[in-house]
PDB file of C-alpha atoms and ligand atoms in Angstrom:
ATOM      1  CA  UNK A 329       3.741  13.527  12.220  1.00 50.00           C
ATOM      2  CA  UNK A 330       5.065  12.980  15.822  1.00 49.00           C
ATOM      3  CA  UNK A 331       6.844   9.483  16.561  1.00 53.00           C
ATOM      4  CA  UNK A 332       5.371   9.663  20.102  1.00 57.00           C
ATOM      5  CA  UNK A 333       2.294   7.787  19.959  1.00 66.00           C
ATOM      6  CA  UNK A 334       0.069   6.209  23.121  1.00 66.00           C
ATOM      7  CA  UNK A 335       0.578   2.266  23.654  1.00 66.00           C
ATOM      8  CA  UNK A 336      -3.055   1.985  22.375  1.00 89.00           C
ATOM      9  CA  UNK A 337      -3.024   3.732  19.161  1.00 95.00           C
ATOM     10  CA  UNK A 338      -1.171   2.251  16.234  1.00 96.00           C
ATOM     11  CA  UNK A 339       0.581   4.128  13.290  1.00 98.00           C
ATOM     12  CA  UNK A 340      -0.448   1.659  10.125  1.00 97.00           C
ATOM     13  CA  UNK A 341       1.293   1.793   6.632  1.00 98.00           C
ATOM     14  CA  UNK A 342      -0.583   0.725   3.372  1.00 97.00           C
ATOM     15  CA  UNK A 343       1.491  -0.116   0.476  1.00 98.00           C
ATOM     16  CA  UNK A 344       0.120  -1.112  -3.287  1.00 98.00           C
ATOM     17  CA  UNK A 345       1.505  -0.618  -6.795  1.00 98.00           C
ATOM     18  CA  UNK A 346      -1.414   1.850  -7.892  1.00 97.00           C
ATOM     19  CA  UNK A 347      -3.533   4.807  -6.957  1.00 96.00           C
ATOM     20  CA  UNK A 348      -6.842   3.221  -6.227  1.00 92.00           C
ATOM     21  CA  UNK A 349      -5.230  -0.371  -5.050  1.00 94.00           C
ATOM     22  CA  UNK A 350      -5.491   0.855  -1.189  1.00 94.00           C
ATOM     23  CA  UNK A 351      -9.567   1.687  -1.858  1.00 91.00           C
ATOM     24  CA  UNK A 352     -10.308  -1.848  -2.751  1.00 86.00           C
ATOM     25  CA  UNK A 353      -7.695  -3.854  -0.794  1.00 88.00           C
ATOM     26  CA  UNK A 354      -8.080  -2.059   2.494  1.00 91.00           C
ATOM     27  CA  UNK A 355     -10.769   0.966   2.429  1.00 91.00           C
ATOM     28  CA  UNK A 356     -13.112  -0.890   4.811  1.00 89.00           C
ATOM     29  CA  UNK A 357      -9.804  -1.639   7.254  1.00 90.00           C
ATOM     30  CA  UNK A 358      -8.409   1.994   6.828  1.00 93.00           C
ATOM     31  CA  UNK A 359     -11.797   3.283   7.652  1.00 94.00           C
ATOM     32  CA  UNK A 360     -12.188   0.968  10.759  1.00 93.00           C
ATOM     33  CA  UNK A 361      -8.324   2.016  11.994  1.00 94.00           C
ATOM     34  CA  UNK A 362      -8.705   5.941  11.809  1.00 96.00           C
ATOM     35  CA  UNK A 363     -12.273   5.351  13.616  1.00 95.00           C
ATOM     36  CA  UNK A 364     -10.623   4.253  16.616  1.00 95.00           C
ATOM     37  CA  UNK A 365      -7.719   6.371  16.272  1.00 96.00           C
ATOM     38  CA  UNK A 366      -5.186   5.066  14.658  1.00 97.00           C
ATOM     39  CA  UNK A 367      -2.712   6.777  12.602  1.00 98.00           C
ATOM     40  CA  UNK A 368      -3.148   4.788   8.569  1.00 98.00           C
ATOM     41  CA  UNK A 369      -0.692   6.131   5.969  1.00 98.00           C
ATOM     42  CA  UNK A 370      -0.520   4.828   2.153  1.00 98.00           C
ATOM     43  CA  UNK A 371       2.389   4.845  -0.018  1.00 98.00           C
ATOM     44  CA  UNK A 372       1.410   4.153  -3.803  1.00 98.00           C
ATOM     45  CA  UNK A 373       4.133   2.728  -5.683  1.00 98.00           C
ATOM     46  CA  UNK A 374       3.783   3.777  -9.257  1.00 98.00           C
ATOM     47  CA  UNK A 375       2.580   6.802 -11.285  1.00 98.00           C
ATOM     48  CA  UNK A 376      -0.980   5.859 -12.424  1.00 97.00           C
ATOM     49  CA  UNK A 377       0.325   6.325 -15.574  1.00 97.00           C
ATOM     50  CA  UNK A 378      -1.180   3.245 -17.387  1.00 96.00           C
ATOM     51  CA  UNK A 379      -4.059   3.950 -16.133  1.00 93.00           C
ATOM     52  CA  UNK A 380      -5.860   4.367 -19.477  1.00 92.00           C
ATOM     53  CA  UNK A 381      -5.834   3.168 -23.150  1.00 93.00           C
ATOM     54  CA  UNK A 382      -7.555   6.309 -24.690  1.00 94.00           C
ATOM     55  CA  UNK A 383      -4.842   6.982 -27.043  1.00 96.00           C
ATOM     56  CA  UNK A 384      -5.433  10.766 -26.478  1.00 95.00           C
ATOM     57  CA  UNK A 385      -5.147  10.868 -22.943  1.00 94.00           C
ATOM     58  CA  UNK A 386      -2.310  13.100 -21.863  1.00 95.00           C
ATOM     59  CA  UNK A 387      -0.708  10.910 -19.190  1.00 95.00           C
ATOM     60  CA  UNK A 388       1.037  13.453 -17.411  1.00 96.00           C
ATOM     61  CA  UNK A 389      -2.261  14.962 -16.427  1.00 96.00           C
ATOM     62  CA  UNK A 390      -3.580  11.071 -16.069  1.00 96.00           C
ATOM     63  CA  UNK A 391      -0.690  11.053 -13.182  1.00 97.00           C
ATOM     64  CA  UNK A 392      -1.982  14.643 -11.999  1.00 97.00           C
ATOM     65  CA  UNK A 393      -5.612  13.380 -11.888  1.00 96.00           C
ATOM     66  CA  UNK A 394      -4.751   9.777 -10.201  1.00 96.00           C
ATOM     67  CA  UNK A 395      -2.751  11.565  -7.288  1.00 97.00           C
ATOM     68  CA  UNK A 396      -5.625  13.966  -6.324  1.00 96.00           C
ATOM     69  CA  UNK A 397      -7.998  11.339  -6.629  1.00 95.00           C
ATOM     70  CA  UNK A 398      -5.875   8.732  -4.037  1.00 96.00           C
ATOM     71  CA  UNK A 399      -5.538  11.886  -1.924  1.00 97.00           C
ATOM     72  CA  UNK A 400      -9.317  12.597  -1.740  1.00 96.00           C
ATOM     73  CA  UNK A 401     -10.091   9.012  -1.503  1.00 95.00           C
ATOM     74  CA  UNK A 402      -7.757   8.773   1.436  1.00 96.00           C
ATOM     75  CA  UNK A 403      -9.460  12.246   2.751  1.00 96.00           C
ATOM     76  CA  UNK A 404     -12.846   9.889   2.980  1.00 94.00           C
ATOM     77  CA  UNK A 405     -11.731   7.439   5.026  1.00 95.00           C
ATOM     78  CA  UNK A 406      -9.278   9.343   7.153  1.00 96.00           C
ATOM     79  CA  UNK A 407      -5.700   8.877   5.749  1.00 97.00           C
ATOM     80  CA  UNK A 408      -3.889  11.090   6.971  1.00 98.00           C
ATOM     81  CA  UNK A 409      -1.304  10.840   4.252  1.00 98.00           C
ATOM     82  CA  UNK A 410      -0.006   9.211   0.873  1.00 98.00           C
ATOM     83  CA  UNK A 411       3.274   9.128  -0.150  1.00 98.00           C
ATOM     84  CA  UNK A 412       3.781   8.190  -3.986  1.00 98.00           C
ATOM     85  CA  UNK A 413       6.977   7.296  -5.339  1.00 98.00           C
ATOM     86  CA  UNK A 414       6.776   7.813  -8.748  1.00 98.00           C
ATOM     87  CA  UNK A 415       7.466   4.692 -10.404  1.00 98.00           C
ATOM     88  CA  UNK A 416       6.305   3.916 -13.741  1.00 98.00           C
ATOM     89  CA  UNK A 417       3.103   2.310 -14.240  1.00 98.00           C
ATOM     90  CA  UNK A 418       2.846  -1.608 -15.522  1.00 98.00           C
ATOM     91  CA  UNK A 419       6.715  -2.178 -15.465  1.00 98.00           C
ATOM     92  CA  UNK A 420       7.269  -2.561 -11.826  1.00 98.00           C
ATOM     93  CA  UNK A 421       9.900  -4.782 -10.693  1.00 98.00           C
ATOM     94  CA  UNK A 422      10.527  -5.377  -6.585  1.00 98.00           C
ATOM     95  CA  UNK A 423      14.103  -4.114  -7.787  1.00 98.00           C
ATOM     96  CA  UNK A 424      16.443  -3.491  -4.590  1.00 98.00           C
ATOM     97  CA  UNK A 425      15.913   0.027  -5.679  1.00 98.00           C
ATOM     98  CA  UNK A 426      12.366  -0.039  -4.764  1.00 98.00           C
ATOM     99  CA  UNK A 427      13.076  -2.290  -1.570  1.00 98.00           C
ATOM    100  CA  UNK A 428      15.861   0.549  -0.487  1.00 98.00           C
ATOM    101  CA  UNK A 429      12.907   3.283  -0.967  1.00 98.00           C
ATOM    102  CA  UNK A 430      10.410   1.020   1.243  1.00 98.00           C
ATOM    103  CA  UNK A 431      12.422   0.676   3.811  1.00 98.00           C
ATOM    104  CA  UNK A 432      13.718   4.054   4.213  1.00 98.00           C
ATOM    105  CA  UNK A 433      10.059   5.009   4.367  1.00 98.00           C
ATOM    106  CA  UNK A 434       9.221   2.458   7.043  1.00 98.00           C
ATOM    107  CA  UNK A 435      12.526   3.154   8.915  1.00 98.00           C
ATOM    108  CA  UNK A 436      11.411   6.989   8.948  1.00 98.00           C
ATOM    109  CA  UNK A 437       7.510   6.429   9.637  1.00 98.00           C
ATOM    110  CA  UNK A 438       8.162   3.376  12.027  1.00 98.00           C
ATOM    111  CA  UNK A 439       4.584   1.901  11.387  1.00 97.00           C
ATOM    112  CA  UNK A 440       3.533  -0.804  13.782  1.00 96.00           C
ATOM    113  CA  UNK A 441       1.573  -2.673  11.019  1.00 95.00           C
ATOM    114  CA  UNK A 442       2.165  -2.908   7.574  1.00 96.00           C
ATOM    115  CA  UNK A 443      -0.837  -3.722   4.997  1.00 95.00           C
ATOM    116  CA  UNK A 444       0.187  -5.466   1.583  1.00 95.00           C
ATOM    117  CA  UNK A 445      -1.150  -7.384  -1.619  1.00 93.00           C
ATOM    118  CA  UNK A 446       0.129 -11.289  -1.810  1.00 91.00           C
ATOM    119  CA  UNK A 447       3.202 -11.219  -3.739  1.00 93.00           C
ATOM    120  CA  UNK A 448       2.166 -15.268  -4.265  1.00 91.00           C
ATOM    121  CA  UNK A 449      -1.185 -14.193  -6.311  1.00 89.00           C
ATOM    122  CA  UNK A 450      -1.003 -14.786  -9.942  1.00 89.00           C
ATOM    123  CA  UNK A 451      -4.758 -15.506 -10.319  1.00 87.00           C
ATOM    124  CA  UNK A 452      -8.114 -14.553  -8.345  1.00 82.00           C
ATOM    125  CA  UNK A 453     -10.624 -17.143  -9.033  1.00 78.00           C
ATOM    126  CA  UNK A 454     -11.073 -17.898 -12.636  1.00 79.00           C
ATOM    127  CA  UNK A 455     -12.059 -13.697 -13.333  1.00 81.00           C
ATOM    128  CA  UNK A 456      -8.797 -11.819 -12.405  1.00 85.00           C
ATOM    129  CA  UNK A 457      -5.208 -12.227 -13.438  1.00 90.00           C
ATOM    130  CA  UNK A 458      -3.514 -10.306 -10.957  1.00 92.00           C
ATOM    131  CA  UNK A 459      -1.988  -7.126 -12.600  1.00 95.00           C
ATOM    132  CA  UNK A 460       2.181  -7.679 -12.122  1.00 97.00           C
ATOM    133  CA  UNK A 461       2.211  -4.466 -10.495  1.00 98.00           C
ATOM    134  CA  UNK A 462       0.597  -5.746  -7.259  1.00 96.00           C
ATOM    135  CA  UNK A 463       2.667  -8.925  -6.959  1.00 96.00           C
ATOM    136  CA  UNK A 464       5.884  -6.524  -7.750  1.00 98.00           C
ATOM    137  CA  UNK A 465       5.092  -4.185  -5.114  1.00 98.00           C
ATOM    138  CA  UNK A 466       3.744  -6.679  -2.442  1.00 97.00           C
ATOM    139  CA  UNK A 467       6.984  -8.341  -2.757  1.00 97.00           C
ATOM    140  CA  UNK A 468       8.979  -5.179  -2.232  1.00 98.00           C
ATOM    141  CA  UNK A 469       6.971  -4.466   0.654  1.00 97.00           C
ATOM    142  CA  UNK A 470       7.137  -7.645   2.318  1.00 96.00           C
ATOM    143  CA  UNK A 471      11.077  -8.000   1.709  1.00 97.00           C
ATOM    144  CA  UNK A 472      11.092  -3.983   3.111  1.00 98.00           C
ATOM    145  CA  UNK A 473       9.150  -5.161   6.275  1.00 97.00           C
ATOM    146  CA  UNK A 474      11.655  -7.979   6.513  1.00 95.00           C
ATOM    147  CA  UNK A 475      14.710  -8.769   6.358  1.00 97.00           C
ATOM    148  CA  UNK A 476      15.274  -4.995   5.208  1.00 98.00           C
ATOM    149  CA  UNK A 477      13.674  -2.500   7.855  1.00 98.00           C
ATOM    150  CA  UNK A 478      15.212  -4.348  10.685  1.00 97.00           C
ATOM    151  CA  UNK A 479      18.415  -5.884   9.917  1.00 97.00           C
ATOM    152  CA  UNK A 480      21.240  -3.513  10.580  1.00 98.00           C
ATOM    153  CA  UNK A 481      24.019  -3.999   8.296  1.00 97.00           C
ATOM    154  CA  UNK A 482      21.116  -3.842   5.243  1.00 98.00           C
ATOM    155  CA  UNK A 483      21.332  -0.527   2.839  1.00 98.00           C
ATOM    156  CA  UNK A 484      24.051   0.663   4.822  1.00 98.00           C
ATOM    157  CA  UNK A 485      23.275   4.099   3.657  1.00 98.00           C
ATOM    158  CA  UNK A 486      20.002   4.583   5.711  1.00 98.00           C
ATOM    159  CA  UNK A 487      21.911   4.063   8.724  1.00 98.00           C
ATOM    160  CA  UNK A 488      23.947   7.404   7.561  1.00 97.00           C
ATOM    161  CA  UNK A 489      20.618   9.418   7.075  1.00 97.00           C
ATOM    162  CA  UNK A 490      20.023   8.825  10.404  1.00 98.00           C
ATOM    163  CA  UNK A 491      17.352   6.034   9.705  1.00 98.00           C
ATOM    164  CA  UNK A 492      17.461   3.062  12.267  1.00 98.00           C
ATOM    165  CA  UNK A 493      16.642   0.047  12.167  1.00 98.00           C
ATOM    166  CA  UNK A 494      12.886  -0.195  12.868  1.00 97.00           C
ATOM    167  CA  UNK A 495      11.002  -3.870  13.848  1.00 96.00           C
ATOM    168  CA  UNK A 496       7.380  -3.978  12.284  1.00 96.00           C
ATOM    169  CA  UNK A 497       4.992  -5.526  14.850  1.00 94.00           C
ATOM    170  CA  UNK A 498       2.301  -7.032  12.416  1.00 92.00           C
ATOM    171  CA  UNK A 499       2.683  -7.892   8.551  1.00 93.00           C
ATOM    172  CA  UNK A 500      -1.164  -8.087   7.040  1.00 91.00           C
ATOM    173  CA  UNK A 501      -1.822  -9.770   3.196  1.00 90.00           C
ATOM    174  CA  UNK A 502      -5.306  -8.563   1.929  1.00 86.00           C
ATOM    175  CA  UNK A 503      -7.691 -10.804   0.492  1.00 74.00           C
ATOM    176  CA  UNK A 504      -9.272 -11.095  -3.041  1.00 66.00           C
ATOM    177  CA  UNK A 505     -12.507  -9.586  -1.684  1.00 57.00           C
ATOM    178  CA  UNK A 506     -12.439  -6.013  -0.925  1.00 46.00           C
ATOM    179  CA  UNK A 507     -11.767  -4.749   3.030  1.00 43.00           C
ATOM    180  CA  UNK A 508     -10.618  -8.036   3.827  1.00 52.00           C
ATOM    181  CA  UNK A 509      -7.212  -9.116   5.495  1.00 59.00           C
ATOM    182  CA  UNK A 510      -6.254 -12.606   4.122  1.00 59.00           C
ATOM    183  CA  UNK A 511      -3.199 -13.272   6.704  1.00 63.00           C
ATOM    184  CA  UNK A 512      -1.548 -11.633   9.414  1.00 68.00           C
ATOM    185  CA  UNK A 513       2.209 -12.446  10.381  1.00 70.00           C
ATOM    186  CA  UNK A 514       3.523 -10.762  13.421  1.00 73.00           C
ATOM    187  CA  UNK A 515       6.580  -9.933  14.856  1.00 72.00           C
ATOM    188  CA  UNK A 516       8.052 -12.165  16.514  1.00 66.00           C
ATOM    189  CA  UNK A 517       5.474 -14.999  15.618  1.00 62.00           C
ATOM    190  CA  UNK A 518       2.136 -15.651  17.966  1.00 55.00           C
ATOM    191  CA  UNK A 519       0.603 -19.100  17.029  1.00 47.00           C
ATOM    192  CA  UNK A 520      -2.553 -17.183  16.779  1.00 41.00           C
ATOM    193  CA  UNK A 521      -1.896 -14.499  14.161  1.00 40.00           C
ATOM    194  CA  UNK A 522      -3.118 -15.794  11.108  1.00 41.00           C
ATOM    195  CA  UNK A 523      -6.920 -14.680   9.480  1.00 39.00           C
ATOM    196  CA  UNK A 524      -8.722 -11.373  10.461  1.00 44.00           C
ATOM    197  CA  UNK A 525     -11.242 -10.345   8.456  1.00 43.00           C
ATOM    198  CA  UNK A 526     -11.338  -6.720   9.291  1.00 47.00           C
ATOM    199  CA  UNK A 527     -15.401  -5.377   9.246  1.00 43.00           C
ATOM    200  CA  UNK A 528     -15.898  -2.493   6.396  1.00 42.00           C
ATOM    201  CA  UNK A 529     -17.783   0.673   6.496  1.00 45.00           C
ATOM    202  CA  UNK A 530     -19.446   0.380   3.147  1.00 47.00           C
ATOM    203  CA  UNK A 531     -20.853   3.978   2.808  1.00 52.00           C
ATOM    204  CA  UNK A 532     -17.763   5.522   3.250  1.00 56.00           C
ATOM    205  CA  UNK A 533     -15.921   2.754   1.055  1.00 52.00           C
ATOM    206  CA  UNK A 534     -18.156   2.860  -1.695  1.00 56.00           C
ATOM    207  CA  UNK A 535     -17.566   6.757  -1.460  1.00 58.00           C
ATOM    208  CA  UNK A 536     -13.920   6.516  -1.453  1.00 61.00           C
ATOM    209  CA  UNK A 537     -13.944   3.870  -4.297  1.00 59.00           C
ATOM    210  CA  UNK A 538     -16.343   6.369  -6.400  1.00 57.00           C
ATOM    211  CA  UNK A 539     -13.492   8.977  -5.909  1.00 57.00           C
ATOM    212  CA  UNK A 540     -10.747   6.656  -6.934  1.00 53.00           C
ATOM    213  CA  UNK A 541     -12.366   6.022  -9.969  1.00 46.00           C
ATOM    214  CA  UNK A 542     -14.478   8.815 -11.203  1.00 43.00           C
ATOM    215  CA  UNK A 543     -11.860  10.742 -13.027  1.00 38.00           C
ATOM    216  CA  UNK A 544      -8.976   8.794 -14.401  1.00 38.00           C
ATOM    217  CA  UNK A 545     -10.441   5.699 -15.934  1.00 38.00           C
ATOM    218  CA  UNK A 546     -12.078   6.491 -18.871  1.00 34.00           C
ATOM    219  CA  UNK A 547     -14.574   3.594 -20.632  1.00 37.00           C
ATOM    220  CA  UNK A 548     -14.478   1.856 -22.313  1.00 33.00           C
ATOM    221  CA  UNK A 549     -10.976   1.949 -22.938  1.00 35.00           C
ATOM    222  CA  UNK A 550      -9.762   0.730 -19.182  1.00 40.00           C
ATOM    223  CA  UNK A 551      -7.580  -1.320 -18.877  1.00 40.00           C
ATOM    224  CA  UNK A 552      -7.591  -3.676 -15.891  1.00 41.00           C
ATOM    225  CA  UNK A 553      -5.982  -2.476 -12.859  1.00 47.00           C
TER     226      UNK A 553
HETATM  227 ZN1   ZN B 800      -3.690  -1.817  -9.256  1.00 87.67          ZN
END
C-alpha cells in the first residue's frame, strides 16, 4: 500500500462487526469504488466465531472458514484487503480498547472515507433486530473516525508509533437495504452531504454474497447475523 495517491482516487475503509457484514451493507458500493479506481479496504471486527449453532461445529475452523470466505468475497468485488481483528463473536462492546485499535488502523491507512453500520439501529422494520455486534462496532468506528483519529492528545501512545493524527474526509452510515448508503457526514460539514444511494452491481454482489455465505453457515441451525 503506498500513501501517495492521485487527488482523484480515494482510499475507502469498510468497517462491520462480522465477516459477511461488508457483502450486504456495502458490496454494491465497494464494487462501484474499485471500478473507478479507488482503493476500498475492510476491517472485520470479530472472529466469525458465532457464526453457527451446530453444536458440532469446531469453531476454530468456523473462524478459519469465515476469514477465507470475507477474503474471497472481497477478491469479487475488488478489495484489495481485510484486516480482522480478532474479537470475539456476539460479545462486542465499542470498549476504548476497540476504539484505540480503529484508530490506529485509520491513523496508519489514512482512508479518505469511512463506511459504517448505524450505531442508532436497534430494529429494521418489524423483521430484523439488529445483531449488537453491528451497533457495537459502528459505534467504535464512528467514535475512531471522530473525535479519536484526529484529535492529538487522544491515545497518546499512537503518537509514539509514529501514527499521526489523520482527518477523515467523509463518514458514510449504510442503509437497511443492501448497497445502500443511508447518510453521509463529511469533514468539515457541507450542507449538502447527507443521502447517496450508491448504484450496485448485482452480478458481482450476488456472487460475493454467495461466497460469504456458502461455507460457514450451516442450516438450519443459523443463527441471525
Ligand atoms: Zn453481522
Amino acid at each position: 500500500m503506498s500513501n501517495a495517491l492521485s487527488s482523484s482516487t480515494l482510499r475507502i475503509l469498510g468497517i462491520f462487526a462480522h465477516p459477511d457484514d461488508p457483502e450486504f451493507s456495502m458490496g454494491g458500493s465497494a464494487a462501484l469504488w474499485a471500478d473507478q479506481g479507488h482503493e476500498v479496504y475492510y476491517c472485520i471486527v470479530t472472529d466469525g466465531s458465532a457464526g453457527s449453532n451446530d453444536p458440532n461445529q469446531d469453531l476454530r475452523e468456523l473462524v478459519r472458514i469465515r476469514e477465507e470466505e470475507q477474503r474471497a468475497a472481497a477478491r469479487v468485488l475488488g478489495v484489495r484487503e481485510v484486516f480482522f481483528l480478532g474479537y470475539k463473536d456476539g460479545v462486542l462492546e465499542p470498549t476504548l480498547e476497540l476504539r484505540r485499535e480503529l484508530t490506529r488502523l485509520i491513523r496508519h491507512l489514512k482512508p479518505d472515507r469511512v463506511v459504517c453500520g448505524d450505531p442508532t439501529a436497534f430494529f429494521y422494520g418489524d423483521e430484523y433486530i439488529n445483531h449488537a455486534d453491528h451497533r457495537a462496532a459502528a459505534e467504535a468506528a464512528v467514535t475512531a473516525v471522530f473525535p479519536s483519529a484526529p484529535t492529538r492528545p487522544i491515545f497518546p501512545e499512537l503518537l509514539a508509533e509514529g501514527l499521526e493524527p489523520h482527518q477523515v474526509k467523509e463518514l458514510y452510515i449504510t442503509a437497511d437495504q443492501a448497497d445502500h448508503i443511508r447518510s453521509t457526514w463529511t469533514f468539515p460539514p457541507r450542507s449538502n452531504a447527507r443521502s447517496k444511494p450508491c448504484a450496485a452491481t448485482p452480478v458481482r454482489c450476488r456472487s460475493a454474497m454467495e461466497i460469504g455465505c456458502a461455507i460457514g453457515r450451516q442450516k438450519p441451525a443459523k443463527p441471525p447475523v
